[in-house]
Amino acid sequence: MNAPYNGDRAQGTGGPTPSQGTAPGAPVPGQVPAPAPAQDHDPYVQDAYDYDPYRAQDLSAQDPVTEALYDRASHPPPPPGTYQEAGPLYAAPQAPSHGPDPRVWAQTPPPEPDGPSRHLPYGDHAATTQFVGVDSLVTRASEEEPEPDAFTHLYRDQQAAPGAPAEDAPVAAPAPAKPAGKAASLMKSSALMAAGTIVSRITGFARTLVIAGAIGVASLNDSYQVANTLPTMIYVLVGGGALNAVFIPQLVRAMKNDDDGGEAYANRLLTLVVVLLGAVTTICVFAAPLFIGMMSQKIADNPQRMEVAVAFAHYCLPTMFFMGVHVVLGQILNARGRFGAMMWTPVLNNIVVIATFGTFIWAFGGFTATGVSEATITPEGVRLLGIGTLLGLVVQSLAMLPYLREAGFRMRLRFDWKGHGLGKAAGLAKWTFFFVLANQLGLVVVTQLATWAGELADKQGHGGTGITGYNYALLLWQMPQAIITVSVMTAVLPRISRSAHDGDAAAVRDDISYGLRTSAVAIVPCAFAFLALGVPMSTLLYASTGADDATNIGFILMAFGLGLIPYSVQYVVLRGFYAYEDTRTPFYNTVIVAAVNAGVSALAFFALPARWAVVGMAAAYGLGYAVGVGVAWRRLKARLGGDLDGAHVMRTYTRLIGACVPAAVVAGAAAYGVTLWLGNGALGSLAALVAGLIALGAVFLLAAKRMRIEELNSMVGMVRGRLGR
């Protein structure tokens, strides 16, 4: 057994034996003391009494001489003064200089020292180490970076220049992080499109105001609305839905896979649209009386109204050709990342139409002065309004050409359609055709019933209750959808198509969730604003048509109100199916929406008085989309593997609705009180609308802040950051 001291070991090594009575190790009198023998090193007791027998020190304290695995490049010594001197093992820790305050729930962290406060392993330097925040991690998540070499440290001595020590090599300052990734790009594109859409919608409202001031909102305007709606319906039925749903994802894939960046595919698509729409437009112009009778039997039964409506249709139907050209050129630009042109060029169309109807007022007088109708309008007046409507679409489509030239796209006709993917796209488009057909059939039913109810109500002295009131309220109601949801999803749709093509269901889900939650921040408050303030909005905008007619349009707008929420959700959810080239599911979904809309509209027409029939039809519109959302949501959830981020989305919508309910109540009460005080004229409507919007915004923001709606907080933070506050 090894002894803890060396005295006993001397007996076994031939040393002198001490005499009795002499202490071990004491010198013997008269004898020269021999030199002490060298003590043997015991490997089992080495460092037994050292301060730190288990070497519980930092790795940089290894001995570079005796430690075989020591690597100074990987474990440089810490800067002087950064570590505290070693103290006793069992000493009590020093009291912190910044002790916690029991009165404060969240403690303030102590200040950081001026110099490096800790050892940074693996050669990192405290002066050049970059700490990345959460925002940078999220926005740069899609950027691919090279994987680090795990064996680089073994060759660091060979990477330095000959004759220069590796430790003295200058460290380059890190390049500044990119301020934004795909999120910032989407935000910029969405902002550009939103700005263009806002200006377009504002000029569009000015257009409706001038039209109402020129021909009113009664039967003559109903005839114009039916004729002007026909080209849009036929265009969407023939090719518009297929362009947006099928051909645009195919165009994105062609840009990604083709050697020419998809230019040849785009020219073939443009040629196909020009030929198809040219033929369809020619046929439809000759069949204008048939289409007018299909849209409204009441107009067809009245010879004067029929004559005027057919004359309007002869000028309006050719607009579908230029409408299709504009959409194709705009989508080609969108696929190349140029999103602004398609949103800004409709402004030119609105300006032309405003000038046309303004000229009509200057030449023939306004509606309040003339009371113009189908019986009193002159052929010159019909010709002026028809040519101006057609000229607006011509200018809108031709204005796309400079943008294409700037984008480097060379436009030319190509008829080599076979074998280049257009056949596959056409096969997919058949379901989109049925989708649009079902939607348009529902619209035809509503148009028939609304024109019928409007004629009956007009005879009773209630103007603004027909298809014109329905369309004007619908145009105002769809404005938030066009500005927010469409702008966001137009920028996101190419990315969703790429993710679906790559089989990345998680990316598709995240983009759908992003579109739903981001648009909801504006869509939900706008829906409740229409419900609470629909009447003052309409009486202000359409004051030139008379207070009673404008009030009836306001009631229709209130009925549309809350349907804006499912309408927006349906639009976003269907983009997920289109990204997977699934056009059959949207068709079945639209059949359900159209059936519910038509059925409830017919019920409202027969159950309600003529004045309120169109109000019930407006409510049926939102109800149909509410049913459709439930069906589409379940199917897309199954398509994405059972996960659509539903809990996150529902939490956002529930909190937004909870914040909007008290805001709408307060806003409606405030607007009603101002109207009782000032009346429902233009001045009273303006004051009521301003008071209601202020009350709505204040109560909503207060409630949303208490509910901690993260999407709203992010938007407010972004706006404040843009304003520099």
C-alpha positions as a printed Julia matrix, in Angstrom:
725×3 Matrix{Float64}:
   0.0    0.0     0.0
   1.38   3.35   -0.93
   2.06   5.59    2.05
   1.34   9.31    1.87
   4.92  10.09    2.95
   8.42   8.9     1.99
   9.8    8.01    5.45
   8.81   4.35    5.35
  10.08   3.92    1.81
  13.74   4.47    2.99
  13.74   1.15    4.87
  13.17  -0.79    1.77
  15.88   0.9    -0.22
  19.02   0.11    1.76
  19.23   3.31    3.68
  20.64   3.57    7.17
  18.53   2.23   10.0
  18.04   4.76   12.75
  19.12   3.73   16.21
  16.77   3.38   19.1
  15.88   6.69   20.62
  16.92   8.69   17.66
  14.24  10.4    15.79
  13.98   9.38   12.25
  15.87  11.65   10.05
  17.97  13.2    12.9
  21.77  13.46   12.32
  24.02  10.99   14.14
  26.72  12.62   16.27
  30.16  12.41   14.77
  28.92  11.33   11.44
  28.78  13.42    8.34
  25.23  13.38    7.07
  24.93  11.65    3.76
  23.13  13.44    1.0
  19.42  12.63    0.86
  18.6   10.12   -1.83
  16.4   11.27   -4.73
  12.73  10.54   -4.15
  11.04   8.25   -6.65
   8.09   9.76   -8.6
   4.85   7.97   -7.81
   2.47   8.22  -10.82
  -0.54   7.46   -8.61
  -0.11  10.45   -6.35
   0.98  13.05   -8.86
  -0.57  16.44   -8.19
  -2.53  14.99   -5.28
  -2.14  18.21   -3.33
  -2.36  20.63   -6.25
  -4.95  23.38   -6.16
  -6.89  21.88   -9.04
  -6.17  18.13   -9.25
  -8.73  17.56  -12.0
  -7.65  20.57  -14.1
 -11.04  22.17  -14.12
  -9.73  25.15  -16.03
 -10.47  26.74  -19.34
  -9.22  24.92  -22.42
  -6.86  27.77  -23.15
  -4.92  26.88  -19.95
  -3.54  23.67  -21.47
   0.2   23.28  -21.5
   1.41  23.75  -25.08
   4.53  21.64  -24.31
   3.17  18.52  -22.62
  -0.34  18.45  -24.08
  -0.24  16.53  -27.36
  -3.71  17.67  -28.49
  -3.18  21.32  -27.74
  -4.18  23.62  -30.62
  -3.37  27.27  -30.08
  -5.19  28.33  -33.26
  -8.43  26.81  -32.04
  -7.98  27.89  -28.41
  -6.15  31.21  -28.29
  -5.37  32.63  -24.89
  -7.89  35.16  -23.61
  -7.03  38.86  -23.72
  -5.36  40.15  -20.57
  -7.72  41.22  -17.86
 -10.78  39.4   -19.12
 -10.74  36.65  -16.49
 -10.82  37.02  -12.76
  -7.93  35.58  -10.83
  -8.57  32.16   -9.34
  -9.77  32.32   -5.76
 -10.35  29.74   -3.05
 -12.35  26.75   -4.09
 -15.03  27.11   -1.46
 -15.17  30.86   -1.08
 -18.59  32.47   -1.09
 -19.44  34.19   -4.4
 -19.2   37.93   -4.48
 -22.4   39.89   -4.28
 -23.4   41.25   -7.71
 -23.02  44.97   -8.11
 -26.39  45.12   -9.82
 -28.64  43.14   -7.56
 -32.28  42.38   -8.44
 -34.89  44.82   -7.32
 -37.84  42.93   -5.77
 -40.18  45.76   -6.76
 -39.5   45.31  -10.47
 -41.02  42.36  -12.33
 -38.65  42.39  -15.33
 -35.09  43.13  -14.17
 -32.89  45.46  -16.15
 -29.73  43.62  -17.21
 -26.44  45.0   -15.88
 -24.4   47.12  -18.26
 -21.88  45.42  -20.49
 -18.19  46.16  -19.83
 -16.23  48.26  -22.29
 -13.92  45.47  -23.42
 -14.46  41.81  -24.23
 -16.31  40.16  -21.37
 -15.95  36.52  -22.29
 -13.72  34.18  -24.27
 -15.02  33.61  -27.79
 -14.07  30.08  -28.91
 -12.78  28.95  -32.25
 -10.82  32.04  -33.01
 -13.71  34.56  -33.07
 -12.7   38.07  -32.23
 -14.9   40.19  -30.02
 -14.37  43.31  -32.1
 -15.52  41.74  -35.36
 -18.12  39.19  -34.22
 -21.54  40.01  -35.66
 -24.61  39.19  -33.61
 -27.62  38.58  -35.85
 -31.1   39.48  -34.66
 -34.31  37.53  -35.17
 -35.47  39.7   -38.09
 -32.25  39.07  -40.0
 -32.49  35.36  -39.37
 -36.04  35.27  -40.73
 -35.5   37.44  -43.78
 -32.23  35.67  -44.68
 -33.54  32.19  -44.05
 -33.86  31.41  -47.75
 -30.31  32.46  -48.63
 -28.01  29.51  -49.21
 -24.63  29.8   -47.52
 -21.69  27.39  -47.93
 -21.35  24.81  -45.2
 -18.31  25.36  -42.96
 -15.39  22.95  -43.29
 -15.03  21.02  -40.05
 -11.3   20.45  -40.69
 -10.31  24.0   -41.57
  -8.58  24.56  -38.23
  -6.1   21.76  -39.01
  -4.66  23.81  -41.88
  -4.81  27.33  -40.55
  -1.02  27.5   -40.25
  -0.81  26.87  -44.01
  -3.37  29.54  -44.97
  -1.29  32.47  -43.76
   1.33  34.08  -45.96
   4.86  32.63  -45.57
   6.82  34.28  -42.84
   3.81  35.95  -41.25
   2.3   34.59  -38.02
  -1.23  33.4   -38.32
  -2.28  35.31  -35.21
  -1.26  38.64  -36.67
  -3.3   38.33  -39.87
  -5.72  41.22  -40.15
  -9.37  40.36  -39.74
 -11.61  41.85  -42.39
 -14.66  43.73  -41.14
 -17.86  41.81  -41.78
 -19.93  42.92  -44.73
 -23.15  44.58  -43.68
 -26.1   42.26  -43.68
 -28.63  42.67  -46.41
 -31.47  44.7   -44.97
 -34.1   42.51  -46.48
 -34.73  39.23  -48.2
 -37.83  37.9   -49.88
 -40.12  39.52  -47.28
 -38.86  43.01  -48.1
 -39.11  42.3   -51.83
 -42.72  41.18  -51.41
 -43.47  44.19  -49.27
 -42.03  46.54  -51.88
 -43.93  44.88  -54.72
 -47.16  44.83  -52.71
 -46.73  48.5   -51.8
 -46.19  49.46  -55.44
 -49.26  47.56  -56.58
 -51.32  48.83  -53.68
 -50.43  52.42  -54.58
 -51.43  51.85  -58.2
 -54.62  50.09  -57.16
 -55.53  52.9   -54.76
 -55.12  55.53  -57.46
 -57.02  53.31  -59.91
 -59.86  52.79  -57.47
 -60.03  56.48  -56.6
 -60.28  57.42  -60.26
 -62.74  54.54  -60.67
 -64.99  56.09  -58.04
 -64.65  59.43  -59.74
 -65.72  57.63  -62.9
 -68.86  56.22  -61.29
 -69.69  59.61  -59.81
 -69.42  61.29  -63.21
 -71.49  58.52  -64.83
 -74.16  58.88  -62.15
 -74.1   62.66  -62.58
 -74.57  62.26  -66.34
 -77.23  59.52  -66.64
 -78.38  58.94  -63.02
 -78.77  55.59  -61.26
 -82.17  54.58  -62.62
 -83.23  52.64  -65.72
 -80.9   54.31  -68.28
 -77.86  53.53  -66.16
 -79.16  49.99  -65.68
 -79.11  49.54  -69.47
 -75.57  50.92  -69.66
 -74.44  48.66  -66.79
 -75.83  45.56  -68.49
 -74.09  46.42  -71.78
 -70.81  47.29  -70.05
 -70.88  44.12  -67.92
 -71.24  41.82  -70.93
 -67.64  42.07  -72.25
 -66.17  41.38  -68.83
 -68.36  38.33  -68.34
 -67.58  36.89  -71.77
 -63.86  37.62  -71.49
 -63.57  35.92  -68.11
 -65.61  32.99  -69.4
 -63.58  32.54  -72.59
 -60.04  33.06  -71.35
 -59.64  35.42  -68.43
 -59.96  32.82  -65.7
 -57.65  30.42  -67.52
 -55.02  33.13  -67.99
 -54.79  33.91  -64.3
 -55.23  30.39  -62.98
 -53.39  28.16  -65.48
 -51.3   29.97  -68.06
 -49.53  32.28  -65.62
 -48.13  29.42  -63.47
 -47.08  27.76  -66.75
 -45.39  31.02  -67.78
 -43.47  31.1   -64.49
 -42.25  27.56  -65.08
 -41.22  28.44  -68.63
 -39.19  31.37  -67.34
 -37.5   29.06  -64.88
 -36.81  26.11  -67.2
 -36.53  27.48  -70.76
 -33.24  28.73  -72.12
 -34.76  31.97  -73.42
 -36.35  32.85  -70.08
 -39.85  31.96  -71.28
 -39.98  34.62  -74.02
 -41.08  32.2   -76.75
 -43.78  30.72  -74.53
 -45.05  34.22  -73.7
 -45.25  35.15  -77.4
 -47.13  31.95  -78.2
 -49.56  32.7   -75.37
 -50.04  36.28  -76.55
 -50.69  35.11  -80.12
 -53.21  32.55  -78.92
 -55.1   35.15  -76.91
 -55.15  37.65  -79.78
 -56.54  35.08  -82.23
 -59.08  33.61  -79.81
 -60.42  36.89  -78.47
 -60.5   38.44  -81.94
 -62.79  35.68  -83.17
 -64.98  35.7   -80.06
 -65.34  39.49  -80.11
 -66.5   39.49  -83.73
 -69.14  36.87  -83.02
 -70.37  38.59  -79.87
 -70.82  41.98  -81.56
 -73.24  40.43  -84.05
 -74.99  38.52  -81.26
 -75.43  41.57  -79.02
 -79.29  41.47  -78.95
 -79.2   37.84  -77.88
 -76.83  38.6   -75.02
 -78.91  41.58  -73.83
 -82.0   39.4   -73.68
 -80.07  36.75  -71.8
 -78.92  39.28  -69.21
 -82.28  41.01  -68.64
 -85.63  39.93  -69.92
 -87.2   43.13  -68.62
 -84.94  45.22  -70.86
 -85.66  42.97  -73.84
 -89.43  43.41  -73.32
 -89.12  47.22  -73.58
 -88.32  48.3   -77.18
 -86.81  51.65  -76.22
 -84.6   50.17  -73.52
 -83.61  47.31  -75.8
 -82.55  49.65  -78.59
 -80.38  51.76  -76.3
 -78.88  48.72  -74.55
 -77.94  47.05  -77.85
 -76.37  50.3   -79.1
 -74.27  50.48  -75.94
 -73.3   46.79  -76.33
 -72.02  47.32  -79.9
 -69.43  49.76  -78.51
 -68.71  47.95  -75.24
 -68.26  44.37  -76.5
 -65.01  45.08  -78.45
 -63.41  46.09  -75.17
 -63.02  42.4   -74.28
 -60.28  42.06  -76.91
 -58.2   44.88  -75.44
 -59.01  43.64  -71.96
 -57.4   40.29  -72.75
 -54.34  41.87  -74.37
 -53.85  44.06  -71.31
 -54.06  41.09  -68.93
 -51.59  38.95  -70.92
 -49.05  41.76  -71.21
 -49.46  42.58  -67.54
 -48.95  38.99  -66.45
 -45.82  38.72  -68.6
 -44.47  41.73  -66.74
 -45.54  40.27  -63.38
 -43.65  37.06  -64.14
 -40.56  39.2   -64.73
 -40.97  41.02  -61.43
 -42.51  44.19  -62.91
 -45.74  44.54  -60.91
 -46.57  48.22  -61.25
 -47.72  48.53  -64.85
 -50.76  46.3   -64.56
 -52.01  48.27  -61.57
 -51.3   51.77  -62.88
 -52.5   51.61  -66.5
 -56.23  51.31  -65.56
 -55.92  54.88  -64.31
 -55.67  55.98  -67.95
 -58.88  54.12  -68.76
 -60.71  55.87  -65.93
 -59.43  59.26  -67.03
 -60.68  58.71  -70.58
 -64.14  57.62  -69.38
 -64.34  60.53  -66.93
 -63.53  62.93  -69.77
 -66.16  61.25  -71.96
 -69.04  61.53  -69.49
 -67.86  64.99  -68.47
 -68.16  65.98  -72.11
 -71.67  64.51  -72.13
 -72.62  66.67  -69.16
 -71.12  69.73  -70.84
 -72.98  69.04  -74.09
 -76.35  67.75  -72.87
 -76.53  68.69  -69.16
 -76.47  66.69  -65.94
 -79.07  64.17  -64.87
 -80.61  66.36  -62.16
 -81.3   69.03  -64.77
 -82.35  66.89  -67.73
 -83.67  63.64  -66.21
 -82.35  61.82  -69.26
 -83.77  58.35  -69.95
 -83.92  55.79  -72.75
 -86.74  57.77  -74.35
 -84.95  61.13  -74.34
 -81.27  60.31  -74.96
 -80.12  61.14  -78.5
 -78.18  58.82  -80.82
 -75.26  61.26  -80.65
 -75.25  60.92  -76.87
 -75.23  57.12  -77.07
 -72.42  57.26  -79.64
 -70.35  59.61  -77.49
 -70.65  57.42  -74.39
 -70.0   54.21  -76.32
 -66.9   55.44  -78.15
 -65.46  56.89  -74.94
 -65.93  53.56  -73.12
 -64.14  51.66  -75.91
 -61.34  54.21  -76.2
 -60.55  53.86  -72.49
 -59.68  50.14  -72.84
 -57.67  50.8   -76.0
 -55.48  53.34  -74.22
 -55.14  51.06  -71.2
 -53.81  48.11  -73.24
 -51.49  50.14  -75.49
 -49.92  51.79  -72.46
 -48.32  48.42  -71.57
 -45.99  48.48  -74.57
 -43.36  50.88  -73.13
 -43.12  48.75  -69.98
 -42.51  45.63  -72.06
 -39.8   47.38  -74.04
 -38.15  48.48  -70.81
 -38.27  44.91  -69.48
 -36.45  43.66  -72.59
 -39.38  41.61  -73.92
 -39.57  41.37  -77.71
 -43.18  40.92  -78.76
 -43.93  39.01  -81.96
 -46.61  36.65  -83.18
 -45.84  32.93  -82.95
 -48.2   30.27  -84.25
 -46.09  27.21  -83.37
 -48.4   26.26  -80.54
 -48.11  22.49  -80.82
 -45.68  20.69  -78.53
 -44.81  23.62  -76.29
 -47.07  23.07  -73.28
 -50.07  25.1   -74.43
 -52.08  21.92  -74.98
 -51.49  20.83  -71.4
 -52.47  24.26  -70.16
 -55.6   24.19  -72.31
 -56.53  20.82  -70.8
 -56.18  22.27  -67.34
 -58.12  25.36  -68.42
 -61.28  23.39  -69.17
 -62.04  23.2   -65.46
 -61.37  26.91  -65.16
 -63.9   27.42  -67.96
 -66.51  25.48  -65.99
 -65.48  27.43  -62.89
 -66.13  30.77  -64.61
 -69.28  29.45  -66.26
 -70.78  28.54  -62.9
 -69.83  31.95  -61.52
 -71.28  33.81  -64.5
 -74.5   31.83  -64.4
 -74.97  32.97  -60.84
 -74.29  36.54  -61.94
 -76.84  36.23  -64.75
 -79.5   35.13  -62.26
 -78.7   38.06  -59.99
 -78.74  40.51  -62.94
 -82.11  39.24  -64.12
 -83.63  39.53  -60.65
 -81.99  42.89  -59.85
 -83.12  44.58  -63.06
 -86.62  43.22  -62.52
 -86.74  44.44  -58.92
 -85.19  47.77  -59.89
 -87.83  48.45  -62.52
 -90.61  47.68  -60.05
 -89.05  49.82  -57.32
 -88.39  52.67  -59.78
 -92.09  52.8   -60.59
 -92.73  53.12  -56.84
 -90.33  56.07  -56.59
 -87.33  54.21  -55.13
 -84.34  54.75  -57.38
 -80.96  53.14  -56.87
 -82.48  49.76  -56.04
 -81.68  47.93  -59.28
 -78.58  46.51  -60.89
 -76.9   49.94  -60.94
 -77.2   50.27  -57.16
 -75.99  46.69  -56.8
 -72.94  47.28  -59.02
 -72.05  50.64  -57.45
 -72.2   49.19  -53.95
 -70.25  46.13  -55.12
 -67.55  48.35  -56.62
 -67.11  50.26  -53.38
 -67.24  47.06  -51.32
 -64.54  45.36  -53.39
 -62.06  48.22  -53.04
 -60.25  46.85  -49.94
 -60.05  43.45  -51.6
 -58.46  44.91  -54.72
 -56.04  47.13  -52.81
 -54.92  44.74  -50.08
 -55.6   41.09  -50.87
 -55.05  41.15  -54.62
 -51.86  43.21  -54.27
 -50.42  40.88  -51.65
 -51.33  37.67  -53.47
 -50.23  38.94  -56.9
 -46.73  39.36  -55.5
 -46.87  36.03  -53.63
 -48.46  33.92  -56.41
 -45.28  33.38  -58.49
 -43.46  32.23  -55.37
 -46.3   29.88  -54.42
 -46.16  28.4   -57.92
 -42.42  27.76  -57.6
 -42.84  26.18  -54.17
 -45.62  23.93  -55.43
 -43.51  22.94  -58.42
 -40.64  22.03  -56.09
 -42.94  20.0   -53.83
 -42.42  22.29  -50.84
 -45.84  22.08  -49.17
 -44.57  23.88  -46.06
 -43.6   26.94  -48.11
 -47.01  26.98  -49.81
 -48.72  26.76  -46.44
 -46.62  29.58  -45.01
 -47.36  31.85  -47.97
 -51.1   31.13  -47.78
 -51.06  31.84  -44.05
 -49.08  35.02  -44.65
 -51.57  36.21  -47.26
 -54.57  35.48  -45.04
 -53.2   37.1   -41.89
 -51.64  40.11  -43.58
 -54.74  40.99  -45.58
 -57.03  40.41  -42.59
 -55.54  43.37  -40.72
 -57.22  45.69  -43.23
 -60.05  43.52  -44.57
 -61.81  42.83  -41.26
 -61.99  46.51  -40.12
 -63.18  47.54  -43.59
 -65.97  44.96  -43.5
 -67.27  46.36  -40.23
 -66.82  49.92  -41.52
 -69.15  49.13  -44.43
 -71.67  47.66  -42.0
 -71.62  50.68  -39.69
 -71.04  53.53  -42.16
 -72.5   52.3   -45.46
 -75.22  54.95  -45.63
 -73.05  58.07  -45.06
 -70.49  56.67  -47.51
 -73.08  56.37  -50.27
 -74.91  59.61  -49.56
 -71.58  61.42  -49.75
 -70.3   59.74  -52.93
 -73.6   59.7   -54.83
 -75.12  62.9   -53.54
 -75.57  64.13  -57.13
 -78.19  61.42  -57.77
 -80.44  62.52  -54.92
 -80.51  61.7   -51.22
 -83.09  58.9   -51.48
 -81.35  57.06  -54.31
 -77.97  57.36  -52.58
 -79.45  56.1   -49.3
 -80.78  52.99  -51.05
 -77.28  52.29  -52.38
 -76.02  52.68  -48.81
 -78.39  49.98  -47.56
 -77.09  47.64  -50.26
 -73.52  48.42  -49.2
 -74.35  47.6   -45.57
 -75.76  44.24  -46.66
 -72.54  43.47  -48.52
 -70.47  44.48  -45.45
 -69.4   41.42  -43.51
 -69.31  39.24  -46.62
 -65.99  40.91  -47.43
 -64.24  38.61  -44.94
 -65.12  35.24  -46.55
 -64.78  36.82  -49.99
 -61.15  37.72  -49.26
 -60.39  34.37  -47.61
 -61.81  32.49  -50.6
 -59.6   34.44  -52.98
 -56.43  33.58  -51.03
 -57.28  29.91  -50.49
 -58.0   29.28  -54.17
 -54.49  30.53  -55.06
 -53.17  27.4   -53.35
 -55.09  25.12  -55.72
 -54.02  27.1   -58.77
 -50.38  26.8   -57.71
 -50.74  23.0   -57.94
 -52.48  23.31  -61.32
 -55.64  22.01  -59.68
 -58.53  23.75  -61.42
 -61.12  21.08  -60.78
 -61.44  21.81  -57.05
 -62.04  25.56  -57.56
 -64.72  24.67  -60.09
 -66.63  22.52  -57.62
 -66.18  25.18  -54.97
 -67.52  27.91  -57.25
 -70.54  25.79  -58.15
 -71.39  25.71  -54.45
 -70.89  29.48  -54.07
 -72.94  30.29  -57.18
 -75.73  27.93  -56.18
 -76.03  29.42  -52.7
 -75.87  32.97  -54.08
 -78.51  32.35  -56.75
 -80.81  30.4   -54.45
 -80.76  32.93  -51.61
 -81.07  35.82  -54.1
 -84.2   34.24  -55.59
 -85.58  33.76  -52.1
 -84.91  37.43  -51.3
 -86.56  38.55  -54.54
 -89.8   36.67  -53.83
 -89.87  37.22  -50.07
 -88.93  40.89  -49.78
 -90.55  44.05  -51.17
 -89.09  45.36  -54.43
 -87.19  48.14  -52.61
 -85.38  45.64  -50.34
 -84.96  42.74  -52.76
 -81.51  43.83  -53.95
 -80.45  44.39  -50.34
 -81.2   40.73  -49.67
 -79.26  39.75  -52.81
 -76.22  41.61  -51.51
 -76.38  39.65  -48.26
 -76.71  36.43  -50.27
 -73.44  37.23  -52.04
 -71.43  37.11  -48.82
 -73.33  34.09  -47.53
 -72.4   32.1   -50.64
 -68.7   32.82  -50.1
 -68.94  31.9   -46.42
 -70.18  28.45  -47.41
 -67.52  28.17  -50.11
 -64.69  29.01  -47.71
 -65.61  26.11  -45.45
 -65.43  23.67  -48.35
 -62.25  25.08  -49.9
 -60.42  25.25  -46.57
 -60.91  21.56  -45.81
 -59.8   20.5   -49.28
 -56.67  22.65  -49.31
 -55.79  21.48  -45.82
 -55.94  17.86  -46.99
 -53.87  18.78  -50.06
 -51.1   20.25  -47.9
 -50.87  17.25  -45.61
 -53.42  18.23  -42.98
 -51.75  21.47  -41.92
 -52.9   24.92  -43.05
 -51.74  26.91  -40.01
 -55.39  27.07  -39.04
 -54.9   27.83  -35.35
 -52.68  30.81  -36.11
 -55.03  32.16  -38.81
 -58.18  31.68  -36.72
 -56.59  33.36  -33.73
 -55.79  36.42  -35.85
 -59.29  36.66  -37.36
 -61.02  36.07  -34.02
 -59.07  38.82  -32.3
 -59.65  41.23  -35.18
 -63.4   40.57  -35.15
 -63.47  40.94  -31.37
 -61.8   44.34  -31.69
 -64.09  45.45  -34.54
 -67.46  44.68  -32.92
 -67.36  47.45  -30.27
 -65.68  49.78  -32.76
 -68.52  49.33  -35.27
 -71.18  49.94  -32.6
 -69.56  53.19  -31.47
 -68.93  54.33  -35.05
 -72.5   53.66  -36.15
 -73.91  55.54  -33.16
 -71.63  58.51  -33.79
 -72.53  58.7   -37.5
 -76.24  58.4   -36.78
 -76.07  61.2   -34.22
 -74.28  63.53  -36.63
 -76.8   62.72  -39.37
 -79.72  63.62  -37.08
 -78.01  66.91  -36.33
 -76.82  67.95  -39.82
 -79.02  65.87  -42.13
 -78.0   63.44  -44.87
 -76.85  65.94  -47.44
 -73.29  66.12  -48.72
 -72.05  68.18  -45.74
 -73.89  66.1   -43.15
 -72.74  62.85  -44.76
 -69.13  64.04  -44.77
 -69.28  65.02  -41.09
 -70.99  61.73  -40.16
 -68.45  59.7   -42.1
 -65.47  61.51  -40.56
 -66.88  61.16  -37.03
 -67.66  57.49  -37.59
 -64.23  56.68  -39.01
 -62.46  58.44  -36.14
 -64.55  56.55  -33.58
 -64.06  53.27  -35.42
 -60.29  53.7   -35.69
 -59.81  54.82  -32.08
 -61.85  52.01  -30.51
 -60.39  49.39  -32.85
 -56.78  50.35  -32.18
 -57.39  50.46  -28.43
 -59.05  47.03  -28.42
 -56.47  45.54  -30.79
 -53.64  46.78  -28.58
 -55.18  45.13  -25.54
 -55.62  41.9   -27.51
 -52.0   41.99  -28.72
 -52.68  41.29  -32.39
 -49.17  40.69  -33.67
 -49.93  41.32  -37.35
 -51.38  44.74  -36.55
 -48.44  45.57  -34.31
 -46.05  44.61  -37.1
 -47.89  46.79  -39.58
 -47.94  49.76  -37.2
 -44.25  49.28  -36.5
 -43.5   49.17  -40.21
 -45.47  52.37  -40.83
 -43.75  54.14  -37.96
 -40.4   52.97  -39.25
 -41.22  54.36  -42.7
 -42.14  57.67  -41.1
 -38.89  57.7   -39.13
 -40.55  57.65  -35.7
